[in-house]
């Protein structure tokens, strides 16, 4: 006889709408929307979406995308700087 283990479908204690917002921001970015476009969409969500948790999840993912891009840019600049310094 086996015993079924109940595992929560949601981690972190957030509302499912929070994860739906994160997923939508991820999907839109993957489809080609840049951070500026996502930020404009976020401002519309903040003003008019009936579910605050959805907007919070969308915002969290947009901010993560922005940080990821800034970190990538900083890393690439550092590598380029080091390559230029080594070439001297």
Short mmCIF file of N, CA, C and O in Angstrom, two decimals:
data_model
loop_
_atom_site.label_atom_id
_atom_site.label_comp_id
_atom_site.label_asym_id
_atom_site.label_seq_id
_atom_site.Cartn_x
_atom_site.Cartn_y
_atom_site.Cartn_z
N UNK A 1 0.84 -1.17 0.00
CA UNK A 1 0.00 0.00 0.00
C UNK A 1 0.89 1.24 0.00
O UNK A 1 1.87 1.32 0.71
N UNK A 2 0.52 2.21 -0.83
CA UNK A 2 1.29 3.45 -0.89
C UNK A 2 0.52 4.58 -0.24
O UNK A 2 -0.71 4.57 -0.18
N UNK A 3 1.26 5.53 0.24
CA UNK A 3 0.64 6.71 0.85
C UNK A 3 0.94 7.90 -0.03
O UNK A 3 2.10 8.14 -0.39
N UNK A 4 -0.09 8.63 -0.36
CA UNK A 4 0.09 9.80 -1.21
C UNK A 4 0.66 10.96 -0.38
O UNK A 4 0.19 11.21 0.73
N UNK A 5 1.66 11.59 -0.92
CA UNK A 5 2.24 12.75 -0.27
C UNK A 5 1.63 14.00 -0.87
O UNK A 5 1.66 14.19 -2.08
N UNK A 6 1.09 14.82 -0.03
CA UNK A 6 0.48 16.06 -0.50
C UNK A 6 1.55 17.14 -0.53
O UNK A 6 2.13 17.48 0.50
N UNK A 7 1.83 17.64 -1.70
CA UNK A 7 2.81 18.73 -1.84
C UNK A 7 2.08 19.98 -2.30
O UNK A 7 1.22 19.92 -3.18
N UNK A 8 2.37 21.09 -1.69
CA UNK A 8 1.69 22.32 -2.11
C UNK A 8 2.08 22.70 -3.54
O UNK A 8 3.22 22.55 -3.94
N UNK A 9 1.11 23.18 -4.27
CA UNK A 9 1.36 23.60 -5.66
C UNK A 9 2.03 24.95 -5.72
O UNK A 9 2.58 25.32 -6.74
N UNK A 10 1.96 25.69 -4.65
CA UNK A 10 2.50 27.04 -4.63
C UNK A 10 3.59 27.12 -3.57
O UNK A 10 3.43 26.63 -2.47
N UNK A 11 4.71 27.73 -3.91
CA UNK A 11 5.77 27.91 -2.94
C UNK A 11 5.85 29.37 -2.54
O UNK A 11 5.48 30.25 -3.28
N UNK A 12 6.31 29.61 -1.37
CA UNK A 12 6.50 30.98 -0.92
C UNK A 12 5.27 31.63 -0.33
O UNK A 12 5.31 32.77 0.09
N UNK A 13 4.17 30.92 -0.29
CA UNK A 13 2.97 31.47 0.33
C UNK A 13 2.27 32.54 -0.46
O UNK A 13 1.43 33.26 0.06
N UNK A 14 2.60 32.70 -1.74
CA UNK A 14 1.97 33.72 -2.56
C UNK A 14 0.68 33.21 -3.18
O UNK A 14 0.46 32.02 -3.34
N UNK A 15 -0.15 34.15 -3.54
CA UNK A 15 -1.40 33.88 -4.25
C UNK A 15 -1.07 33.34 -5.65
O UNK A 15 -0.08 33.74 -6.26
N UNK A 16 -1.89 32.44 -6.20
CA UNK A 16 -1.63 31.94 -7.57
C UNK A 16 -1.58 33.05 -8.61
O UNK A 16 -0.87 32.94 -9.61
N UNK A 17 -2.30 34.13 -8.39
CA UNK A 17 -2.28 35.25 -9.34
C UNK A 17 -0.89 35.88 -9.41
O UNK A 17 -0.48 36.39 -10.45
N UNK A 18 -0.15 35.84 -8.31
CA UNK A 18 1.22 36.36 -8.29
C UNK A 18 2.08 35.62 -9.32
O UNK A 18 2.80 36.23 -10.11
N UNK A 19 1.97 34.30 -9.31
CA UNK A 19 2.75 33.49 -10.25
C UNK A 19 2.24 33.65 -11.68
O UNK A 19 3.02 33.57 -12.62
N UNK A 20 0.95 33.88 -11.84
CA UNK A 20 0.40 34.13 -13.18
C UNK A 20 0.98 35.44 -13.73
O UNK A 20 1.32 35.51 -14.92
N UNK A 21 1.12 36.46 -12.91
CA UNK A 21 1.72 37.72 -13.34
C UNK A 21 3.17 37.55 -13.72
O UNK A 21 3.63 38.06 -14.74
N UNK A 22 3.92 36.79 -12.92
CA UNK A 22 5.32 36.51 -13.25
C UNK A 22 5.43 35.77 -14.57
O UNK A 22 6.28 36.08 -15.40
N UNK A 23 4.56 34.79 -14.76
CA UNK A 23 4.60 34.00 -15.99
C UNK A 23 4.28 34.86 -17.21
O UNK A 23 4.92 34.72 -18.25
N UNK A 24 3.31 35.74 -17.09
CA UNK A 24 2.96 36.60 -18.22
C UNK A 24 4.11 37.54 -18.57
O UNK A 24 4.41 37.77 -19.75
N UNK A 25 4.76 38.11 -17.57
CA UNK A 25 5.90 38.99 -17.83
C UNK A 25 7.03 38.21 -18.50
O UNK A 25 7.66 38.69 -19.44
N UNK A 26 7.27 37.00 -18.03
CA UNK A 26 8.30 36.14 -18.62
C UNK A 26 7.96 35.85 -20.08
O UNK A 26 8.82 35.96 -20.96
N UNK A 27 6.71 35.46 -20.33
CA UNK A 27 6.29 35.12 -21.70
C UNK A 27 6.40 36.31 -22.64
O UNK A 27 6.85 36.18 -23.78
N UNK A 28 6.00 37.49 -22.16
CA UNK A 28 6.07 38.69 -23.01
C UNK A 28 7.51 39.05 -23.31
O UNK A 28 7.84 39.46 -24.43
N UNK A 29 8.40 38.90 -22.32
CA UNK A 29 9.82 39.19 -22.54
C UNK A 29 10.42 38.18 -23.52
O UNK A 29 11.18 38.55 -24.41
N UNK A 30 10.06 36.93 -23.37
CA UNK A 30 10.55 35.89 -24.26
C UNK A 30 10.07 36.13 -25.69
O UNK A 30 10.78 35.83 -26.65
N UNK A 31 8.87 36.71 -25.83
CA UNK A 31 8.31 36.99 -27.15
C UNK A 31 8.93 38.24 -27.79
O UNK A 31 8.63 38.56 -28.93
N UNK A 32 9.80 38.95 -27.05
CA UNK A 32 10.50 40.07 -27.64
C UNK A 32 10.28 41.43 -27.01
O UNK A 32 10.88 42.41 -27.45
N UNK A 33 9.45 41.52 -26.00
CA UNK A 33 9.21 42.82 -25.35
C UNK A 33 10.44 43.20 -24.52
O UNK A 33 10.97 42.38 -23.78
N UNK A 34 10.88 44.45 -24.66
CA UNK A 34 12.02 44.90 -23.87
C UNK A 34 11.54 45.43 -22.51
O UNK A 34 10.35 45.50 -22.24
N UNK A 35 12.48 45.80 -21.66
CA UNK A 35 12.14 46.24 -20.30
C UNK A 35 11.30 47.51 -20.33
O UNK A 35 10.37 47.65 -19.52
N UNK A 36 11.57 48.41 -21.25
CA UNK A 36 10.78 49.64 -21.33
C UNK A 36 9.32 49.33 -21.65
O UNK A 36 8.41 49.90 -21.03
N UNK A 37 9.09 48.42 -22.58
CA UNK A 37 7.72 48.04 -22.93
C UNK A 37 7.05 47.34 -21.76
O UNK A 37 5.87 47.62 -21.44
N UNK A 38 7.76 46.45 -21.09
CA UNK A 38 7.19 45.77 -19.93
C UNK A 38 6.87 46.74 -18.81
O UNK A 38 5.86 46.58 -18.11
N UNK A 39 7.68 47.77 -18.64
CA UNK A 39 7.43 48.77 -17.61
C UNK A 39 6.17 49.57 -17.92
O UNK A 39 5.38 49.87 -17.01
N UNK A 40 5.96 49.91 -19.18
CA UNK A 40 4.73 50.61 -19.56
C UNK A 40 3.52 49.72 -19.29
O UNK A 40 2.51 50.16 -18.73
N UNK A 41 3.62 48.45 -19.67
CA UNK A 41 2.52 47.52 -19.41
C UNK A 41 2.28 47.38 -17.92
O UNK A 41 1.14 47.28 -17.47
N UNK A 42 3.35 47.36 -17.15
CA UNK A 42 3.22 47.29 -15.70
C UNK A 42 2.48 48.49 -15.14
O UNK A 42 1.64 48.36 -14.25
N UNK A 43 2.76 49.67 -15.67
CA UNK A 43 2.07 50.86 -15.18
C UNK A 43 0.57 50.77 -15.44
O UNK A 43 -0.24 51.19 -14.61
N UNK A 44 0.19 50.19 -16.58
CA UNK A 44 -1.24 49.97 -16.85
C UNK A 44 -1.83 48.96 -15.87
O UNK A 44 -2.96 49.12 -15.41
N UNK A 45 -1.07 47.92 -15.57
CA UNK A 45 -1.56 46.91 -14.63
C UNK A 45 -1.74 47.50 -13.23
O UNK A 45 -2.72 47.20 -12.55
N UNK A 46 -0.80 48.31 -12.82
CA UNK A 46 -0.88 48.92 -11.49
C UNK A 46 -2.12 49.80 -11.39
O UNK A 46 -2.82 49.80 -10.38
N UNK A 47 -2.39 50.53 -12.45
CA UNK A 47 -3.54 51.45 -12.44
C UNK A 47 -4.88 50.74 -12.58
O UNK A 47 -5.86 51.18 -12.00
N UNK A 48 -4.93 49.64 -13.35
CA UNK A 48 -6.25 49.13 -13.66
C UNK A 48 -6.52 47.66 -13.44
O UNK A 48 -7.66 47.23 -13.62
N UNK A 49 -5.54 46.85 -13.07
CA UNK A 49 -5.82 45.43 -12.93
C UNK A 49 -6.53 45.18 -11.59
O UNK A 49 -6.13 45.69 -10.55
N UNK A 50 -7.59 44.37 -11.62
CA UNK A 50 -8.35 44.14 -10.38
C UNK A 50 -7.62 43.28 -9.35
O UNK A 50 -7.98 43.30 -8.18
N UNK A 51 -6.60 42.54 -9.75
CA UNK A 51 -5.90 41.66 -8.82
C UNK A 51 -4.52 42.23 -8.51
O UNK A 51 -3.63 42.23 -9.36
N UNK A 52 -4.35 42.69 -7.30
CA UNK A 52 -3.09 43.31 -6.89
C UNK A 52 -1.95 42.30 -6.93
O UNK A 52 -0.83 42.63 -7.29
N UNK A 53 -2.22 41.05 -6.57
CA UNK A 53 -1.16 40.03 -6.56
C UNK A 53 -0.64 39.75 -7.97
O UNK A 53 0.54 39.50 -8.15
N UNK A 54 -1.51 39.81 -8.96
CA UNK A 54 -1.08 39.63 -10.34
C UNK A 54 -0.09 40.73 -10.72
O UNK A 54 0.98 40.47 -11.26
N UNK A 55 -0.44 41.97 -10.41
CA UNK A 55 0.43 43.11 -10.72
C UNK A 55 1.75 43.01 -9.96
O UNK A 55 2.81 43.33 -10.49
N UNK A 56 1.69 42.52 -8.71
CA UNK A 56 2.92 42.37 -7.92
C UNK A 56 3.84 41.32 -8.53
O UNK A 56 5.06 41.50 -8.58
N UNK A 57 3.27 40.23 -9.00
CA UNK A 57 4.08 39.19 -9.65
C UNK A 57 4.68 39.67 -10.95
O UNK A 57 5.84 39.40 -11.26
N UNK A 58 3.90 40.41 -11.72
CA UNK A 58 4.38 40.96 -12.99
C UNK A 58 5.54 41.92 -12.70
O UNK A 58 6.59 41.87 -13.35
N UNK A 59 5.36 42.78 -11.69
CA UNK A 59 6.40 43.74 -11.33
C UNK A 59 7.67 43.04 -10.88
O UNK A 59 8.78 43.43 -11.26
N UNK A 60 7.53 41.99 -10.08
CA UNK A 60 8.70 41.27 -9.59
C UNK A 60 9.52 40.70 -10.75
O UNK A 60 10.75 40.79 -10.75
N UNK A 61 8.85 40.13 -11.74
CA UNK A 61 9.59 39.56 -12.87
C UNK A 61 10.22 40.64 -13.75
O UNK A 61 11.35 40.48 -14.21
N UNK A 62 9.51 41.76 -13.94
CA UNK A 62 10.07 42.86 -14.74
C UNK A 62 11.33 43.38 -14.06
O UNK A 62 12.35 43.63 -14.72
N UNK A 63 11.30 43.55 -12.75
CA UNK A 63 12.48 44.04 -12.03
C UNK A 63 13.62 43.03 -12.11
O UNK A 63 14.79 43.41 -12.20
N UNK A 64 13.30 41.73 -12.06
CA UNK A 64 14.35 40.72 -12.20
C UNK A 64 14.99 40.77 -13.59
O UNK A 64 16.21 40.66 -13.71
N UNK A 65 14.17 40.93 -14.61
CA UNK A 65 14.69 41.02 -15.98
C UNK A 65 15.61 42.23 -16.09
O UNK A 65 16.70 42.15 -16.68
N UNK A 66 15.20 43.35 -15.52
CA UNK A 66 16.02 44.56 -15.56
C UNK A 66 17.36 44.33 -14.86
O UNK A 66 18.42 44.68 -15.40
N UNK A 67 17.34 43.71 -13.68
CA UNK A 67 18.59 43.43 -12.96
C UNK A 67 19.47 42.46 -13.75
O UNK A 67 20.69 42.63 -13.80
N UNK A 68 18.86 41.44 -14.35
CA UNK A 68 19.64 40.49 -15.14
C UNK A 68 20.35 41.18 -16.29
O UNK A 68 21.53 40.93 -16.55
N UNK A 69 19.65 42.08 -16.97
CA UNK A 69 20.26 42.78 -18.10
C UNK A 69 21.35 43.73 -17.63
O UNK A 69 22.39 43.84 -18.28
N UNK A 70 21.14 44.41 -16.52
CA UNK A 70 22.18 45.30 -15.99
C UNK A 70 23.42 44.52 -15.58
O UNK A 70 24.55 44.95 -15.82
N UNK A 71 23.21 43.37 -14.94
CA UNK A 71 24.35 42.54 -14.54
C UNK A 71 25.12 42.02 -15.75
O UNK A 71 26.34 41.98 -15.75
N UNK A 72 24.39 41.61 -16.77
CA UNK A 72 25.03 41.13 -17.99
C UNK A 72 25.85 42.23 -18.65
O UNK A 72 26.99 42.01 -19.06
N UNK A 73 25.27 43.43 -18.72
CA UNK A 73 25.98 44.56 -19.31
C UNK A 73 27.24 44.88 -18.52
O UNK A 73 28.31 45.10 -19.10
N UNK A 74 27.13 44.90 -17.20
CA UNK A 74 28.30 45.20 -16.36
C UNK A 74 29.39 44.14 -16.55
O UNK A 74 30.58 44.48 -16.63
N UNK A 75 29.00 42.89 -16.63
CA UNK A 75 29.98 41.82 -16.83
C UNK A 75 30.67 41.94 -18.18
O UNK A 75 31.88 41.77 -18.29
N UNK A 76 29.90 42.25 -19.22
CA UNK A 76 30.49 42.40 -20.55
C UNK A 76 31.43 43.59 -20.60
O UNK A 76 32.49 43.53 -21.24
N UNK A 77 31.07 44.68 -19.92
CA UNK A 77 31.96 45.85 -19.90
C UNK A 77 33.26 45.54 -19.17
O UNK A 77 34.34 45.96 -19.60
N UNK A 78 33.16 44.78 -18.10
CA UNK A 78 34.37 44.42 -17.36
C UNK A 78 35.28 43.53 -18.21
O UNK A 78 36.50 43.73 -18.25
N UNK A 79 34.71 42.57 -18.91
CA UNK A 79 35.51 41.70 -19.78
C UNK A 79 36.16 42.52 -20.88
O UNK A 79 37.35 42.36 -21.17
N UNK A 80 35.40 43.42 -21.49
CA UNK A 80 35.96 44.25 -22.56
C UNK A 80 37.08 45.13 -22.04
O UNK A 80 38.11 45.31 -22.71
N UNK A 81 36.90 45.68 -20.86
CA UNK A 81 37.94 46.51 -20.25
C UNK A 81 39.21 45.71 -19.99
O UNK A 81 40.31 46.15 -20.27
N UNK A 82 39.03 44.50 -19.47
CA UNK A 82 40.18 43.66 -19.19
C UNK A 82 40.90 43.23 -20.46
O UNK A 82 42.13 43.15 -20.50
N UNK A 83 40.13 42.94 -21.51
CA UNK A 83 40.75 42.57 -22.77
C UNK A 83 41.55 43.74 -23.36
O UNK A 83 42.63 43.54 -23.91
N UNK A 84 41.00 44.95 -23.23
CA UNK A 84 41.69 46.12 -23.75
C UNK A 84 42.97 46.37 -22.94
O UNK A 84 44.02 46.70 -23.50
N UNK A 85 42.90 46.18 -21.62
CA UNK A 85 44.07 46.38 -20.78
C UNK A 85 45.15 45.34 -21.08
O UNK A 85 46.34 45.64 -21.06
N UNK A 86 44.73 44.11 -21.36
CA UNK A 86 45.70 43.06 -21.67
C UNK A 86 46.36 43.28 -23.03
O UNK A 86 47.49 42.83 -23.24
N UNK A 87 45.67 43.95 -23.93
CA UNK A 87 46.20 44.17 -25.28
C UNK A 87 47.30 45.24 -25.29
O UNK A 87 48.06 45.31 -26.24
N UNK A 88 47.38 46.00 -24.25
CA UNK A 88 48.38 47.06 -24.21
C UNK A 88 49.74 46.55 -23.97
O UNK A 88 50.39 45.83 -23.67
#
